[in-house]
mmCIF file of C-alpha atoms and ligand atoms in Angstrom:
data_model
loop_
_atom_site.group_PDB
_atom_site.id
_atom_site.type_symbol
_atom_site.label_atom_id
_atom_site.label_comp_id
_atom_site.label_asym_id
_atom_site.label_seq_id
_atom_site.Cartn_x
_atom_site.Cartn_y
_atom_site.Cartn_z
ATOM 1 C CA MET A 1 -151.907 -45.751 89.135
ATOM 2 C CA LYS A 2 -153.604 -42.468 89.952
ATOM 3 C CA VAL A 3 -152.251 -39.629 87.834
ATOM 4 C CA PHE A 4 -152.575 -35.991 88.751
ATOM 5 C CA VAL A 5 -151.400 -33.313 86.330
ATOM 6 C CA ALA A 6 -150.660 -30.155 88.265
ATOM 7 C CA GLU A 7 -150.753 -26.691 86.742
ATOM 8 C CA ASN A 8 -147.225 -25.960 87.977
ATOM 9 C CA TYR A 9 -144.555 -26.950 90.509
ATOM 10 C CA ASP A 10 -146.325 -25.196 93.403
ATOM 11 C CA GLU A 11 -149.494 -27.172 92.825
ATOM 12 C CA LEU A 12 -147.486 -30.399 92.445
ATOM 13 C CA SER A 13 -145.815 -29.731 95.801
ATOM 14 C CA GLU A 14 -149.045 -28.778 97.586
ATOM 15 C CA THR A 15 -150.789 -31.880 96.247
ATOM 16 C CA SER A 16 -148.084 -34.280 97.375
ATOM 17 C CA ALA A 17 -147.737 -32.609 100.785
ATOM 18 C CA SER A 18 -151.491 -32.696 101.339
ATOM 19 C CA ILE A 19 -151.555 -36.486 100.919
ATOM 20 C CA ILE A 20 -148.782 -36.845 103.498
ATOM 21 C CA ILE A 21 -150.356 -34.333 105.904
ATOM 22 C CA GLU A 22 -153.690 -36.118 105.786
ATOM 23 C CA ASP A 23 -152.076 -39.479 106.571
ATOM 24 C CA MET A 24 -149.951 -37.931 109.345
ATOM 25 C CA LYS A 25 -153.102 -36.593 110.982
ATOM 26 C CA ALA A 26 -154.606 -40.080 110.916
ATOM 27 C CA LYS A 27 -151.451 -41.812 112.238
ATOM 28 C CA SER A 28 -149.011 -39.783 114.346
ATOM 29 C CA ASN A 29 -146.397 -42.560 114.479
ATOM 30 C CA ILE A 30 -146.320 -42.922 110.715
ATOM 31 C CA THR A 31 -143.238 -44.198 108.892
ATOM 32 C CA LEU A 32 -142.261 -41.891 106.040
ATOM 33 C CA GLY A 33 -139.842 -42.567 103.223
ATOM 34 C CA PHE A 34 -138.137 -39.455 101.914
ATOM 35 C CA ALA A 35 -136.332 -38.734 98.664
ATOM 36 C CA THR A 36 -133.659 -36.220 97.736
ATOM 37 C CA GLY A 37 -133.171 -34.297 94.482
ATOM 38 C CA SER A 38 -134.764 -31.043 93.383
ATOM 39 C CA THR A 39 -138.297 -32.357 92.916
ATOM 40 C CA PRO A 40 -139.414 -32.983 96.526
ATOM 41 C CA ILE A 41 -138.076 -29.692 97.951
ATOM 42 C CA GLY A 42 -141.421 -27.903 97.504
ATOM 43 C CA THR A 43 -143.211 -30.790 99.225
ATOM 44 C CA TYR A 44 -140.843 -30.435 102.187
ATOM 45 C CA GLN A 45 -141.506 -26.692 102.320
ATOM 46 C CA ASN A 46 -145.229 -27.410 102.554
ATOM 47 C CA LEU A 47 -144.620 -29.963 105.325
ATOM 48 C CA ILE A 48 -142.538 -27.408 107.248
ATOM 49 C CA ALA A 49 -145.328 -24.829 106.847
ATOM 50 C CA ALA A 50 -147.895 -27.332 108.170
ATOM 51 C CA TYR A 51 -145.603 -28.100 111.110
ATOM 52 C CA ASN A 52 -145.172 -24.376 111.855
ATOM 53 C CA ALA A 53 -148.941 -23.964 111.708
ATOM 54 C CA LYS A 54 -149.163 -26.788 114.303
ATOM 55 C CA GLU A 55 -151.220 -28.892 111.916
ATOM 56 C CA ILE A 56 -148.805 -31.809 112.180
ATOM 57 C CA SER A 57 -145.919 -32.989 114.343
ATOM 58 C CA PHE A 58 -143.022 -35.275 113.489
ATOM 59 C CA LYS A 59 -142.169 -36.184 117.067
ATOM 60 C CA ASP A 60 -143.388 -39.771 116.673
ATOM 61 C CA VAL A 61 -142.449 -40.128 113.007
ATOM 62 C CA LEU A 62 -139.888 -42.669 111.848
ATOM 63 C CA SER A 63 -138.150 -41.836 108.594
ATOM 64 C CA PHE A 64 -136.157 -43.630 105.946
ATOM 65 C CA ASN A 65 -134.333 -42.258 102.943
ATOM 66 C CA LEU A 66 -133.915 -43.910 99.607
ATOM 67 C CA ASP A 67 -130.218 -43.554 99.010
ATOM 68 C CA GLU A 68 -126.852 -41.926 99.632
ATOM 69 C CA TYR A 69 -123.621 -41.373 97.749
ATOM 70 C CA LEU A 70 -120.707 -43.600 98.686
ATOM 71 C CA GLY A 71 -117.658 -41.911 100.064
ATOM 72 C CA LEU A 72 -119.036 -38.425 100.778
ATOM 73 C CA PRO A 73 -118.841 -37.559 104.465
ATOM 74 C CA ARG A 74 -122.197 -36.703 106.057
ATOM 75 C CA THR A 75 -120.962 -33.134 106.515
ATOM 76 C CA HIS A 76 -120.480 -32.728 102.737
ATOM 77 C CA GLU A 77 -123.081 -30.330 101.328
ATOM 78 C CA GLN A 78 -123.990 -32.785 98.574
ATOM 79 C CA SER A 79 -124.442 -35.761 100.863
ATOM 80 C CA TYR A 80 -128.071 -36.759 101.168
ATOM 81 C CA TYR A 81 -127.700 -36.729 104.941
ATOM 82 C CA TYR A 82 -126.817 -33.029 104.698
ATOM 83 C CA PHE A 83 -129.596 -32.372 102.168
ATOM 84 C CA MET A 84 -132.311 -33.901 104.335
ATOM 85 C CA HIS A 85 -131.251 -31.956 107.411
ATOM 86 C CA ASN A 86 -130.928 -28.736 105.465
ATOM 87 C CA GLU A 87 -134.208 -29.043 103.562
ATOM 88 C CA LEU A 88 -136.410 -30.658 106.197
ATOM 89 C CA PHE A 89 -135.161 -32.212 109.429
ATOM 90 C CA ASN A 90 -133.570 -29.051 110.882
ATOM 91 C CA HIS A 91 -136.920 -27.274 110.559
ATOM 92 C CA ILE A 92 -139.242 -29.816 112.210
ATOM 93 C CA ASP A 93 -139.437 -31.786 115.467
ATOM 94 C CA ILE A 94 -138.329 -35.191 114.147
ATOM 95 C CA LYS A 95 -136.018 -37.007 116.559
ATOM 96 C CA GLU A 96 -132.548 -37.696 115.176
ATOM 97 C CA GLU A 97 -132.714 -41.269 116.503
ATOM 98 C CA ASN A 98 -135.790 -41.816 114.316
ATOM 99 C CA VAL A 99 -133.991 -40.725 111.146
ATOM 100 C CA ASN A 100 -132.629 -43.526 108.953
ATOM 101 C CA ILE A 101 -130.457 -42.604 105.978
ATOM 102 C CA PRO A 102 -128.226 -45.183 104.303
ATOM 103 C CA ASN A 103 -124.668 -44.627 105.461
ATOM 104 C CA GLY A 104 -122.192 -44.144 102.615
ATOM 105 C CA ASP A 105 -119.118 -44.900 104.707
ATOM 106 C CA ILE A 106 -117.251 -47.246 102.347
ATOM 107 C CA GLU A 107 -115.198 -48.928 105.065
ATOM 108 C CA HIS A 108 -118.256 -50.290 106.913
ATOM 109 C CA ILE A 109 -120.614 -50.580 103.978
ATOM 110 C CA GLU A 110 -121.601 -54.257 104.284
ATOM 111 C CA GLU A 111 -122.387 -53.931 107.972
ATOM 112 C CA ASN A 112 -124.309 -50.669 107.371
ATOM 113 C CA ILE A 113 -126.391 -52.218 104.590
ATOM 114 C CA LYS A 114 -127.279 -55.152 106.820
ATOM 115 C CA LYS A 115 -128.417 -52.828 109.625
ATOM 116 C CA TYR A 116 -130.385 -50.634 107.237
ATOM 117 C CA GLN A 117 -132.164 -53.606 105.736
ATOM 118 C CA GLU A 118 -133.071 -54.949 109.169
ATOM 119 C CA MET A 119 -134.569 -51.578 110.146
ATOM 120 C CA LEU A 120 -136.519 -51.408 106.897
ATOM 121 C CA ASP A 121 -137.791 -54.956 107.174
ATOM 122 C CA SER A 122 -139.050 -54.426 110.695
ATOM 123 C CA ASN A 123 -140.620 -50.998 110.047
ATOM 124 C CA PRO A 124 -142.732 -51.012 106.894
ATOM 125 C CA ILE A 125 -142.918 -47.612 105.210
ATOM 126 C CA ASP A 126 -146.403 -46.102 105.145
ATOM 127 C CA ILE A 127 -145.727 -43.489 102.456
ATOM 128 C CA GLN A 128 -142.682 -43.315 100.225
ATOM 129 C CA ILE A 129 -141.974 -40.201 98.164
ATOM 130 C CA LEU A 130 -140.182 -40.957 94.960
ATOM 131 C CA GLY A 131 -138.673 -39.052 92.061
ATOM 132 C CA ILE A 132 -137.973 -40.570 88.686
ATOM 133 C CA GLY A 133 -134.681 -40.260 86.848
ATOM 134 C CA GLY A 134 -134.438 -39.269 83.204
ATOM 135 C CA ASN A 135 -133.385 -42.894 82.531
ATOM 136 C CA GLY A 136 -136.263 -44.335 84.577
ATOM 137 C CA HIS A 137 -134.252 -44.975 87.705
ATOM 138 C CA ILE A 138 -136.025 -45.001 91.042
ATOM 139 C CA ALA A 139 -133.780 -44.118 93.949
ATOM 140 C CA PHE A 140 -130.365 -45.151 92.572
ATOM 141 C CA ASN A 141 -131.713 -48.332 91.011
ATOM 142 C CA GLU A 142 -130.370 -47.866 87.536
ATOM 143 C CA PRO A 143 -131.637 -49.606 84.365
ATOM 144 C CA GLY A 144 -130.912 -53.334 84.581
ATOM 145 C CA THR A 145 -131.423 -53.591 88.358
ATOM 146 C CA SER A 146 -133.389 -56.637 89.470
ATOM 147 C CA PHE A 147 -136.966 -55.962 90.557
ATOM 148 C CA GLU A 148 -136.156 -58.270 93.494
ATOM 149 C CA SER A 149 -133.254 -56.120 94.752
ATOM 150 C CA THR A 150 -132.922 -54.999 98.371
ATOM 151 C CA THR A 151 -130.481 -52.423 99.787
ATOM 152 C CA HIS A 152 -127.261 -52.575 97.794
ATOM 153 C CA THR A 153 -124.386 -50.547 96.417
ATOM 154 C CA VAL A 154 -124.486 -49.379 92.817
ATOM 155 C CA LYS A 155 -122.229 -47.941 90.203
ATOM 156 C CA LEU A 156 -123.979 -44.805 88.995
ATOM 157 C CA ASP A 157 -125.050 -44.553 85.406
ATOM 158 C CA GLU A 158 -123.198 -41.840 83.450
ATOM 159 C CA LYS A 159 -126.599 -40.258 82.660
ATOM 160 C CA THR A 160 -127.316 -39.961 86.386
ATOM 161 C CA ARG A 161 -123.894 -38.455 87.074
ATOM 162 C CA GLU A 162 -124.500 -35.962 84.242
ATOM 163 C CA ASP A 163 -127.966 -35.117 85.641
ATOM 164 C CA ASN A 164 -126.495 -34.533 89.105
ATOM 165 C CA LYS A 165 -123.373 -32.639 88.120
ATOM 166 C CA ARG A 166 -125.305 -29.374 88.445
ATOM 167 C CA PHE A 167 -124.919 -29.740 92.208
ATOM 168 C CA PHE A 168 -121.118 -30.089 92.048
ATOM 169 C CA ASN A 169 -118.341 -27.874 90.668
ATOM 170 C CA ASP A 170 -117.410 -30.419 88.051
ATOM 171 C CA ILE A 171 -118.437 -33.914 86.836
ATOM 172 C CA SER A 172 -115.194 -35.331 88.271
ATOM 173 C CA GLU A 173 -116.519 -34.511 91.769
ATOM 174 C CA VAL A 174 -119.762 -36.480 91.324
ATOM 175 C CA PRO A 175 -119.380 -39.778 93.178
ATOM 176 C CA LYS A 176 -119.302 -42.872 90.993
ATOM 177 C CA GLU A 177 -121.059 -45.125 93.462
ATOM 178 C CA ALA A 178 -123.974 -45.008 95.855
ATOM 179 C CA VAL A 179 -125.958 -47.136 98.274
ATOM 180 C CA THR A 180 -129.665 -47.466 97.636
ATOM 181 C CA MET A 181 -132.806 -49.155 98.846
ATOM 182 C CA GLY A 182 -133.676 -51.885 96.381
ATOM 183 C CA ILE A 183 -136.690 -51.990 94.102
ATOM 184 C CA LYS A 184 -138.321 -54.654 96.266
ATOM 185 C CA ASP A 185 -137.955 -52.346 99.294
ATOM 186 C CA ILE A 186 -139.597 -49.464 97.435
ATOM 187 C CA MET A 187 -142.440 -51.720 96.317
ATOM 188 C CA SER A 188 -142.958 -52.787 99.951
ATOM 189 C CA ALA A 189 -144.045 -49.274 100.939
ATOM 190 C CA LYS A 190 -147.802 -49.197 101.515
ATOM 191 C CA LYS A 191 -148.277 -46.013 99.500
ATOM 192 C CA LEU A 192 -146.076 -44.376 96.886
ATOM 193 C CA ILE A 193 -146.124 -40.764 95.746
ATOM 194 C CA VAL A 194 -144.132 -40.339 92.567
ATOM 195 C CA LEU A 195 -143.195 -36.811 91.535
ATOM 196 C CA ALA A 196 -141.953 -35.577 88.169
ATOM 197 C CA ASN A 197 -141.446 -31.963 87.309
ATOM 198 C CA GLY A 198 -140.327 -30.237 84.120
ATOM 199 C CA GLU A 199 -139.711 -31.037 80.495
ATOM 200 C CA SER A 200 -136.589 -33.099 81.246
ATOM 201 C CA LYS A 201 -138.869 -35.742 82.806
ATOM 202 C CA ALA A 202 -141.445 -35.830 79.992
ATOM 203 C CA LYS A 203 -139.910 -38.826 78.184
ATOM 204 C CA ALA A 204 -139.593 -40.827 81.399
ATOM 205 C CA VAL A 205 -143.214 -40.071 82.352
ATOM 206 C CA LYS A 206 -144.403 -41.172 78.901
ATOM 207 C CA GLU A 207 -142.380 -44.387 79.138
ATOM 208 C CA LEU A 208 -143.763 -45.047 82.622
ATOM 209 C CA LEU A 209 -147.395 -44.685 81.558
ATOM 210 C CA GLU A 210 -147.261 -45.962 78.004
ATOM 211 C CA GLY A 211 -144.321 -48.366 77.961
ATOM 212 C CA THR A 212 -144.005 -51.977 79.054
ATOM 213 C CA LYS A 213 -142.684 -53.474 82.265
ATOM 214 C CA SER A 214 -138.970 -54.072 82.028
ATOM 215 C CA GLU A 215 -135.931 -54.056 84.281
ATOM 216 C CA ASN A 216 -134.379 -51.761 81.666
ATOM 217 C CA PHE A 217 -136.779 -49.100 82.883
ATOM 218 C CA PRO A 218 -136.906 -49.550 86.672
ATOM 219 C CA ALA A 219 -139.890 -47.224 87.236
ATOM 220 C CA SER A 220 -142.052 -49.538 85.102
ATOM 221 C CA ILE A 221 -142.462 -51.827 88.145
ATOM 222 C CA LEU A 222 -144.573 -49.110 89.777
ATOM 223 C CA LEU A 223 -147.524 -50.158 87.598
ATOM 224 C CA ASP A 224 -147.733 -53.297 89.761
ATOM 225 C CA HIS A 225 -148.135 -51.370 93.025
ATOM 226 C CA GLU A 226 -151.704 -51.017 94.214
ATOM 227 C CA ASP A 227 -151.426 -47.542 95.745
ATOM 228 C CA VAL A 228 -149.350 -45.175 93.616
ATOM 229 C CA THR A 229 -150.122 -41.539 92.926
ATOM 230 C CA LEU A 230 -148.097 -39.992 90.146
ATOM 231 C CA ILE A 231 -148.060 -36.207 90.386
ATOM 232 C CA VAL A 232 -146.587 -34.374 87.416
ATOM 233 C CA ASP A 233 -146.599 -30.820 86.215
ATOM 234 C CA LYS A 234 -147.787 -29.880 82.719
ATOM 235 C CA GLU A 235 -144.266 -29.950 81.242
ATOM 236 C CA ALA A 236 -143.568 -33.447 82.553
ATOM 237 C CA ALA A 237 -146.949 -34.538 81.124
ATOM 238 C CA SER A 238 -146.379 -32.841 77.782
ATOM 239 C CA LEU A 239 -145.593 -35.994 75.765
ATOM 240 C CA LEU A 240 -148.554 -38.016 77.038
ATOM 241 C CA LYS A 241 -151.274 -39.012 74.609
ATOM 242 C CA GLU A 242 -154.485 -37.065 75.145
ATOM 243 C CA ASP A 243 -157.523 -39.177 75.948
HETATM 244 P P1 PGA B 1 -134.464 -34.760 90.675
HETATM 245 O O1 PGA B 1 -134.007 -36.282 90.727
HETATM 246 O O2 PGA B 1 -135.582 -34.618 91.649
HETATM 247 O O3 PGA B 1 -133.256 -33.957 91.091
HETATM 248 O O4 PGA B 1 -134.894 -34.489 89.266
HETATM 249 C C1 PGA B 1 -134.945 -37.317 90.719
HETATM 250 C C2 PGA B 1 -134.229 -38.629 90.484
HETATM 251 O O5 PGA B 1 -133.251 -38.653 89.711
HETATM 252 O O6 PGA B 1 -134.645 -39.644 91.059
#
């Protein structure tokens, strides 16, 4: 795993965006895997700036997203569909038909998962951006999830609901379930960029780099991937041993 400790969030975001921009220049019909949450927003702002500067175009890009809440309509401001459009897709030239986000419509969930998995299996992701949860989750694969998992529904960990309640009026509004790409799907991406920002991620970053591989800490599987770049800011790196 390559590890880059950035001076601050701006440098973290510029570094991750520059990897994506370079690969987009080399392959215009690249398949990108996006993540939601606070951490990748700066990366998306850098991608939008590069698009505005005509450095890159998304017109031939295919995209996937890691996960989505169950039961929130796509128009809900906290749905990941809404987030991705608001933070990135509405500002670039990606085609809506090339955007794949798991659909959290509970009524058709089995059918939607099947379709999503088929799309993923036939379109390998070139670069997947990934955050890491305070409990080591990747996407919504909570501790205890099989490393062999594919797209599935999950009951969200209380820690995750607590972490995400800042986006809602009250914890009672945070959905209890979600649909997520599985760990095997994430590991199938050719390149992974893992981002962690701030002191609240310091323990998880330490566990990732200094702990052992275990399904109780889903991110630990990333050590087995041959092309992972972990980009952290100084606060997220603050508990790492100096060497
Ligand atoms: P965050 O979430 O970017 O909002 O910290 C990351 C995650 O929980 O995967």
